[in-house]
Amino acid sequence: MRGLTGAGPSEARGSTQAVITAAVVLAALALFVAACGTEGTGARDEGPAHASAVAGAVASPAPSPTDRYRHVDAVALLKKDPAVSATVKRDLKPCDGDDYPVDASYGDLTGGPVDDIVVNVLTCGDWIGLGSYVYREEGGTFKNVFKNEESPVVADIEQGVLTLTKQVYKKGDPVSNPSSEDVIPYTWKAGRFVQGRVVHNEYGSGVGGEAKTAPEDN
């Protein structure tokens, strides 16, 4: 006769399996709860961003530089400019059709809000410089801040410096072959252009001759 407080082999095995099954269920439930806790969107989400998130991010484009260039009708500017002499205006005529002997260069010479304009007036036949002018934007309009009408003369912008080139002729020199030139730099200081040191270039007389450079004292 089986005792009331004891358990047989089959009952012991059943009890052991029940305990193991319960332990497995509890372990699985604990893992599930832990997994749910790490997938939320609350303050517990930490650590480096996923590679997919980094790959999907688009960098903001760098701001583009301010466009300083502003095209201006150089011929109209010259015609209405009282600083341009009557002599130059009289020669300011088209060479062919509507093609005026005028060239314009844009660049920063005075530190204004937009690029300054260097304008040269030339002759139609020989392209000799009759006058050179610089216009600076002030209050929405371009104003004359420099002029040189000592022909032959041509102005240009070289590394932010106004450079004036005046060809020098000796007696008997043809128009196409001056003997030398003076190169005069101007820089913008205290609201006006200030002349720098003059460089005098003498052209060689032989074929392939090199110009001889000699600075001049002001």
PDB file of C-alpha atoms in Angstrom:
ATOM      1  CA  MET A   1       0.000   0.000   0.000  1.00  0.00           C
ATOM      2  CA  ARG A   2       1.399   3.433  -1.185  1.00  0.00           C
ATOM      3  CA  GLY A   3       2.114   6.000   1.550  1.00  0.00           C
ATOM      4  CA  LEU A   4       0.182   9.231   1.641  1.00  0.00           C
ATOM      5  CA  THR A   5       3.191  11.525   1.945  1.00  0.00           C
ATOM      6  CA  GLY A   6       5.426   9.879  -0.627  1.00  0.00           C
ATOM      7  CA  ALA A   7       5.460  10.016  -4.455  1.00  0.00           C
ATOM      8  CA  GLY A   8       6.150   7.274  -6.882  1.00  0.00           C
ATOM      9  CA  PRO A   9       8.665   7.404  -9.766  1.00  0.00           C
ATOM     10  CA  SER A  10       6.104   8.435 -12.385  1.00  0.00           C
ATOM     11  CA  GLU A  11       4.742  11.215 -10.204  1.00  0.00           C
ATOM     12  CA  ALA A  12       8.254  12.487  -9.486  1.00  0.00           C
ATOM     13  CA  ARG A  13       9.085  12.654 -13.181  1.00  0.00           C
ATOM     14  CA  GLY A  14       5.839  14.539 -13.838  1.00  0.00           C
ATOM     15  CA  SER A  15       6.599  17.071 -11.153  1.00  0.00           C
ATOM     16  CA  THR A  16      10.160  17.617 -12.462  1.00  0.00           C
ATOM     17  CA  GLN A  17       8.960  18.215 -16.036  1.00  0.00           C
ATOM     18  CA  ALA A  18       6.357  20.679 -14.813  1.00  0.00           C
ATOM     19  CA  VAL A  19       9.005  22.641 -12.956  1.00  0.00           C
ATOM     20  CA  ILE A  20      11.315  22.719 -16.034  1.00  0.00           C
ATOM     21  CA  THR A  21       8.470  23.792 -18.290  1.00  0.00           C
ATOM     22  CA  ALA A  22       7.516  26.618 -15.947  1.00  0.00           C
ATOM     23  CA  ALA A  23      11.159  27.796 -15.784  1.00  0.00           C
ATOM     24  CA  VAL A  24      11.432  27.863 -19.591  1.00  0.00           C
ATOM     25  CA  VAL A  25       8.205  29.826 -19.886  1.00  0.00           C
ATOM     26  CA  LEU A  26       9.372  32.379 -17.298  1.00  0.00           C
ATOM     27  CA  ALA A  27      12.770  32.774 -19.032  1.00  0.00           C
ATOM     28  CA  ALA A  28      11.126  33.314 -22.421  1.00  0.00           C
ATOM     29  CA  LEU A  29       8.745  35.872 -20.913  1.00  0.00           C
ATOM     30  CA  ALA A  30      11.680  37.746 -19.336  1.00  0.00           C
ATOM     31  CA  LEU A  31      13.536  37.890 -22.686  1.00  0.00           C
ATOM     32  CA  PHE A  32      10.416  39.170 -24.450  1.00  0.00           C
ATOM     33  CA  VAL A  33       9.931  41.939 -21.886  1.00  0.00           C
ATOM     34  CA  ALA A  34      13.601  42.956 -22.158  1.00  0.00           C
ATOM     35  CA  ALA A  35      13.386  43.058 -25.955  1.00  0.00           C
ATOM     36  CA  CYS A  36      10.308  45.275 -25.851  1.00  0.00           C
ATOM     37  CA  GLY A  37      12.079  47.654 -23.488  1.00  0.00           C
ATOM     38  CA  THR A  38      14.918  48.287 -25.986  1.00  0.00           C
ATOM     39  CA  GLU A  39      12.729  48.961 -29.022  1.00  0.00           C
ATOM     40  CA  GLY A  40      10.773  51.903 -27.681  1.00  0.00           C
ATOM     41  CA  THR A  41      11.139  55.541 -28.750  1.00  0.00           C
ATOM     42  CA  GLY A  42      11.500  56.982 -25.267  1.00  0.00           C
ATOM     43  CA  ALA A  43      14.516  58.384 -23.495  1.00  0.00           C
ATOM     44  CA  ARG A  44      16.071  54.908 -23.164  1.00  0.00           C
ATOM     45  CA  ASP A  45      16.979  54.836 -26.886  1.00  0.00           C
ATOM     46  CA  GLU A  46      20.705  55.639 -26.873  1.00  0.00           C
ATOM     47  CA  GLY A  47      23.905  54.825 -28.721  1.00  0.00           C
ATOM     48  CA  PRO A  48      25.245  55.644 -32.220  1.00  0.00           C
ATOM     49  CA  ALA A  49      22.906  56.076 -35.149  1.00  0.00           C
ATOM     50  CA  HIS A  50      22.280  53.081 -37.370  1.00  0.00           C
ATOM     51  CA  ALA A  51      24.189  52.911 -40.647  1.00  0.00           C
ATOM     52  CA  SER A  52      20.923  53.130 -42.594  1.00  0.00           C
ATOM     53  CA  ALA A  53      20.041  56.398 -40.858  1.00  0.00           C
ATOM     54  CA  VAL A  54      23.461  57.891 -41.649  1.00  0.00           C
ATOM     55  CA  ALA A  55      23.244  56.823 -45.265  1.00  0.00           C
ATOM     56  CA  GLY A  56      19.814  58.372 -45.626  1.00  0.00           C
ATOM     57  CA  ALA A  57      20.841  61.764 -44.189  1.00  0.00           C
ATOM     58  CA  VAL A  58      21.336  64.546 -46.749  1.00  0.00           C
ATOM     59  CA  ALA A  59      23.888  67.236 -45.926  1.00  0.00           C
ATOM     60  CA  SER A  60      22.645  70.802 -46.236  1.00  0.00           C
ATOM     61  CA  PRO A  61      24.264  72.586 -49.203  1.00  0.00           C
ATOM     62  CA  ALA A  62      26.823  75.217 -48.335  1.00  0.00           C
ATOM     63  CA  PRO A  63      25.565  78.744 -48.929  1.00  0.00           C
ATOM     64  CA  SER A  64      26.600  79.993 -52.355  1.00  0.00           C
ATOM     65  CA  PRO A  65      28.842  83.084 -52.487  1.00  0.00           C
ATOM     66  CA  THR A  66      27.156  86.384 -53.166  1.00  0.00           C
ATOM     67  CA  ASP A  67      27.025  87.172 -56.864  1.00  0.00           C
ATOM     68  CA  ARG A  68      28.840  90.504 -57.127  1.00  0.00           C
ATOM     69  CA  TYR A  69      28.645  90.748 -60.923  1.00  0.00           C
ATOM     70  CA  ARG A  70      26.039  93.107 -62.334  1.00  0.00           C
ATOM     71  CA  HIS A  71      26.017  93.734 -66.071  1.00  0.00           C
ATOM     72  CA  VAL A  72      25.789  97.359 -67.184  1.00  0.00           C
ATOM     73  CA  ASP A  73      25.447  98.940 -70.636  1.00  0.00           C
ATOM     74  CA  ALA A  74      28.896 100.559 -70.803  1.00  0.00           C
ATOM     75  CA  VAL A  75      28.074 102.714 -73.842  1.00  0.00           C
ATOM     76  CA  ALA A  76      24.974 104.190 -72.192  1.00  0.00           C
ATOM     77  CA  LEU A  77      26.989 104.753 -69.025  1.00  0.00           C
ATOM     78  CA  LEU A  78      29.597 106.749 -70.953  1.00  0.00           C
ATOM     79  CA  LYS A  79      27.083 108.811 -72.903  1.00  0.00           C
ATOM     80  CA  LYS A  80      25.275 110.079 -69.819  1.00  0.00           C
ATOM     81  CA  ASP A  81      28.447 110.603 -67.752  1.00  0.00           C
ATOM     82  CA  PRO A  82      29.313 114.332 -67.477  1.00  0.00           C
ATOM     83  CA  ALA A  83      32.892 113.409 -66.561  1.00  0.00           C
ATOM     84  CA  VAL A  84      33.515 112.009 -70.052  1.00  0.00           C
ATOM     85  CA  SER A  85      34.877 114.762 -72.283  1.00  0.00           C
ATOM     86  CA  ALA A  86      33.051 116.036 -75.345  1.00  0.00           C
ATOM     87  CA  THR A  87      35.989 114.870 -77.482  1.00  0.00           C
ATOM     88  CA  VAL A  88      35.660 111.268 -76.374  1.00  0.00           C
ATOM     89  CA  LYS A  89      31.870 111.354 -76.705  1.00  0.00           C
ATOM     90  CA  ARG A  90      32.224 112.688 -80.238  1.00  0.00           C
ATOM     91  CA  ASP A  91      34.377 109.686 -81.181  1.00  0.00           C
ATOM     92  CA  LEU A  92      32.066 107.265 -79.380  1.00  0.00           C
ATOM     93  CA  LYS A  93      30.476 105.843 -82.519  1.00  0.00           C
ATOM     94  CA  PRO A  94      29.871 102.295 -83.774  1.00  0.00           C
ATOM     95  CA  CYS A  95      32.647 100.824 -85.890  1.00  0.00           C
ATOM     96  CA  ASP A  96      30.366  98.343 -87.637  1.00  0.00           C
ATOM     97  CA  GLY A  97      26.622  98.205 -87.137  1.00  0.00           C
ATOM     98  CA  ASP A  98      26.024  98.423 -83.397  1.00  0.00           C
ATOM     99  CA  ASP A  99      29.555  97.377 -82.448  1.00  0.00           C
ATOM    100  CA  TYR A 100      31.093 100.168 -80.385  1.00  0.00           C
ATOM    101  CA  PRO A 101      34.886 100.354 -79.764  1.00  0.00           C
ATOM    102  CA  VAL A 102      34.337  99.948 -76.020  1.00  0.00           C
ATOM    103  CA  ASP A 103      35.469  97.195 -73.680  1.00  0.00           C
ATOM    104  CA  ALA A 104      34.465  96.665 -70.064  1.00  0.00           C
ATOM    105  CA  SER A 105      36.014  94.662 -67.236  1.00  0.00           C
ATOM    106  CA  TYR A 106      34.320  93.765 -63.953  1.00  0.00           C
ATOM    107  CA  GLY A 107      36.127  93.243 -60.654  1.00  0.00           C
ATOM    108  CA  ASP A 108      36.505  94.343 -57.050  1.00  0.00           C
ATOM    109  CA  LEU A 109      38.685  97.447 -56.892  1.00  0.00           C
ATOM    110  CA  THR A 110      36.977  99.564 -54.234  1.00  0.00           C
ATOM    111  CA  GLY A 111      35.298  97.063 -51.912  1.00  0.00           C
ATOM    112  CA  GLY A 112      31.835  98.191 -52.998  1.00  0.00           C
ATOM    113  CA  PRO A 113      28.642  96.120 -52.775  1.00  0.00           C
ATOM    114  CA  VAL A 114      29.046  94.870 -56.363  1.00  0.00           C
ATOM    115  CA  ASP A 115      31.936  94.627 -58.811  1.00  0.00           C
ATOM    116  CA  ASP A 116      33.408  97.846 -60.132  1.00  0.00           C
ATOM    117  CA  ILE A 117      33.505  98.466 -63.882  1.00  0.00           C
ATOM    118  CA  VAL A 118      36.590  99.493 -65.848  1.00  0.00           C
ATOM    119  CA  VAL A 119      35.656 100.924 -69.256  1.00  0.00           C
ATOM    120  CA  ASN A 120      38.032 101.720 -72.129  1.00  0.00           C
ATOM    121  CA  VAL A 121      37.124 103.736 -75.215  1.00  0.00           C
ATOM    122  CA  LEU A 122      39.230 102.885 -78.279  1.00  0.00           C
ATOM    123  CA  THR A 123      39.570 103.990 -81.879  1.00  0.00           C
ATOM    124  CA  CYS A 124      37.970 101.825 -84.540  1.00  0.00           C
ATOM    125  CA  GLY A 125      40.898 101.515 -86.918  1.00  0.00           C
ATOM    126  CA  ASP A 126      43.961 101.150 -84.695  1.00  0.00           C
ATOM    127  CA  TRP A 127      42.346 100.282 -81.355  1.00  0.00           C
ATOM    128  CA  ILE A 128      44.207 103.055 -79.588  1.00  0.00           C
ATOM    129  CA  GLY A 129      42.895 103.924 -76.145  1.00  0.00           C
ATOM    130  CA  LEU A 130      41.171 107.290 -76.032  1.00  0.00           C
ATOM    131  CA  GLY A 131      40.046 107.190 -72.428  1.00  0.00           C
ATOM    132  CA  SER A 132      39.771 104.908 -69.407  1.00  0.00           C
ATOM    133  CA  TYR A 133      37.158 105.140 -66.639  1.00  0.00           C
ATOM    134  CA  VAL A 134      36.182 103.337 -63.438  1.00  0.00           C
ATOM    135  CA  TYR A 135      32.612 103.196 -62.155  1.00  0.00           C
ATOM    136  CA  ARG A 136      31.634 102.254 -58.610  1.00  0.00           C
ATOM    137  CA  GLU A 137      28.149 101.351 -57.420  1.00  0.00           C
ATOM    138  CA  GLU A 138      26.879 103.865 -54.873  1.00  0.00           C
ATOM    139  CA  GLY A 139      23.279 104.064 -53.744  1.00  0.00           C
ATOM    140  CA  GLY A 140      22.010 101.847 -56.541  1.00  0.00           C
ATOM    141  CA  THR A 141      23.738 103.720 -59.400  1.00  0.00           C
ATOM    142  CA  PHE A 142      27.221 103.598 -60.884  1.00  0.00           C
ATOM    143  CA  LYS A 143      29.311 106.720 -60.387  1.00  0.00           C
ATOM    144  CA  ASN A 144      32.562 107.749 -62.045  1.00  0.00           C
ATOM    145  CA  VAL A 145      35.431 107.486 -59.540  1.00  0.00           C
ATOM    146  CA  PHE A 146      38.370 107.582 -61.975  1.00  0.00           C
ATOM    147  CA  LYS A 147      39.173 108.806 -65.471  1.00  0.00           C
ATOM    148  CA  ASN A 148      42.226 109.254 -67.667  1.00  0.00           C
ATOM    149  CA  GLU A 149      41.895 110.683 -71.164  1.00  0.00           C
ATOM    150  CA  GLU A 150      45.601 111.135 -71.915  1.00  0.00           C
ATOM    151  CA  SER A 151      45.616 109.029 -75.081  1.00  0.00           C
ATOM    152  CA  PRO A 152      46.931 106.454 -75.793  1.00  0.00           C
ATOM    153  CA  VAL A 153      45.822 104.822 -72.568  1.00  0.00           C
ATOM    154  CA  VAL A 154      44.202 101.535 -71.511  1.00  0.00           C
ATOM    155  CA  ALA A 155      43.129 100.417 -68.013  1.00  0.00           C
ATOM    156  CA  ASP A 156      42.730  96.914 -66.647  1.00  0.00           C
ATOM    157  CA  ILE A 157      42.228  94.992 -63.393  1.00  0.00           C
ATOM    158  CA  GLU A 158      45.207  92.979 -62.194  1.00  0.00           C
ATOM    159  CA  GLN A 159      44.860  91.117 -58.887  1.00  0.00           C
ATOM    160  CA  GLY A 160      42.525  93.711 -57.422  1.00  0.00           C
ATOM    161  CA  VAL A 161      44.640  96.659 -58.552  1.00  0.00           C
ATOM    162  CA  LEU A 162      43.710  99.204 -61.208  1.00  0.00           C
ATOM    163  CA  THR A 163      46.518  99.158 -63.775  1.00  0.00           C
ATOM    164  CA  LEU A 164      46.856 101.946 -66.336  1.00  0.00           C
ATOM    165  CA  THR A 165      49.072 101.409 -69.376  1.00  0.00           C
ATOM    166  CA  LYS A 166      50.191 104.389 -71.434  1.00  0.00           C
ATOM    167  CA  GLN A 167      52.085 103.755 -74.661  1.00  0.00           C
ATOM    168  CA  VAL A 168      54.999 106.068 -75.351  1.00  0.00           C
ATOM    169  CA  TYR A 169      56.020 106.995 -78.908  1.00  0.00           C
ATOM    170  CA  LYS A 170      59.247 108.480 -80.098  1.00  0.00           C
ATOM    171  CA  LYS A 171      59.416 110.639 -83.186  1.00  0.00           C
ATOM    172  CA  GLY A 172      58.963 108.432 -86.225  1.00  0.00           C
ATOM    173  CA  ASP A 173      57.361 105.497 -84.385  1.00  0.00           C
ATOM    174  CA  PRO A 174      54.445 103.956 -86.295  1.00  0.00           C
ATOM    175  CA  VAL A 175      51.155 103.701 -84.427  1.00  0.00           C
ATOM    176  CA  SER A 176      51.452  99.923 -84.286  1.00  0.00           C
ATOM    177  CA  ASN A 177      54.952  99.984 -82.744  1.00  0.00           C
ATOM    178  CA  PRO A 178      55.469 102.336 -79.781  1.00  0.00           C
ATOM    179  CA  SER A 179      58.959 102.539 -78.327  1.00  0.00           C
ATOM    180  CA  SER A 180      57.905 101.983 -74.712  1.00  0.00           C
ATOM    181  CA  GLU A 181      55.095 102.078 -72.202  1.00  0.00           C
ATOM    182  CA  ASP A 182      54.397 103.289 -68.698  1.00  0.00           C
ATOM    183  CA  VAL A 183      52.496 100.955 -66.376  1.00  0.00           C
ATOM    184  CA  ILE A 184      50.870 102.810 -63.491  1.00  0.00           C
ATOM    185  CA  PRO A 185      49.137 101.004 -60.587  1.00  0.00           C
ATOM    186  CA  TYR A 186      46.328 102.610 -58.583  1.00  0.00           C
ATOM    187  CA  THR A 187      44.892 101.372 -55.289  1.00  0.00           C
ATOM    188  CA  TRP A 188      41.709 102.483 -53.548  1.00  0.00           C
ATOM    189  CA  LYS A 189      42.399 104.309 -50.289  1.00  0.00           C
ATOM    190  CA  ALA A 190      40.174 106.605 -48.234  1.00  0.00           C
ATOM    191  CA  GLY A 191      37.550 106.886 -50.956  1.00  0.00           C
ATOM    192  CA  ARG A 192      39.822 107.565 -53.914  1.00  0.00           C
ATOM    193  CA  PHE A 193      42.437 105.949 -56.148  1.00  0.00           C
ATOM    194  CA  VAL A 194      46.038 106.605 -55.142  1.00  0.00           C
ATOM    195  CA  GLN A 195      48.814 106.276 -57.713  1.00  0.00           C
ATOM    196  CA  GLY A 196      51.620 103.822 -57.045  1.00  0.00           C
ATOM    197  CA  ARG A 197      55.115 103.548 -58.437  1.00  0.00           C
ATOM    198  CA  VAL A 198      55.357 103.769 -62.233  1.00  0.00           C
ATOM    199  CA  VAL A 199      57.088 100.993 -64.173  1.00  0.00           C
ATOM    200  CA  HIS A 200      58.578 102.006 -67.531  1.00  0.00           C
ATOM    201  CA  ASN A 201      59.006  99.273 -70.142  1.00  0.00           C
ATOM    202  CA  GLU A 202      61.182  99.887 -73.189  1.00  0.00           C
ATOM    203  CA  TYR A 203      60.588  97.595 -76.148  1.00  0.00           C
ATOM    204  CA  GLY A 204      63.522  95.914 -77.844  1.00  0.00           C
ATOM    205  CA  SER A 205      64.142  96.952 -81.442  1.00  0.00           C
ATOM    206  CA  GLY A 206      65.154  93.511 -82.687  1.00  0.00           C
ATOM    207  CA  VAL A 207      62.884  90.589 -83.454  1.00  0.00           C
ATOM    208  CA  GLY A 208      62.111  88.772 -80.221  1.00  0.00           C
ATOM    209  CA  GLY A 209      63.733  91.524 -78.208  1.00  0.00           C
ATOM    210  CA  GLU A 210      62.669  91.731 -74.588  1.00  0.00           C
ATOM    211  CA  ALA A 211      61.293  94.829 -72.925  1.00  0.00           C
ATOM    212  CA  LYS A 212      63.596  96.547 -70.477  1.00  0.00           C
ATOM    213  CA  THR A 213      61.859  97.468 -67.248  1.00  0.00           C
ATOM    214  CA  ALA A 214      62.836 100.467 -65.193  1.00  0.00           C
ATOM    215  CA  PRO A 215      60.772 101.740 -62.250  1.00  0.00           C
ATOM    216  CA  GLU A 216      60.281 105.465 -62.027  1.00  0.00           C
ATOM    217  CA  ASP A 217      60.235 107.497 -58.844  1.00  0.00           C
ATOM    218  CA  ASN A 218      57.082 109.467 -58.124  1.00  0.00           C
TER     219      ASN A 218
END
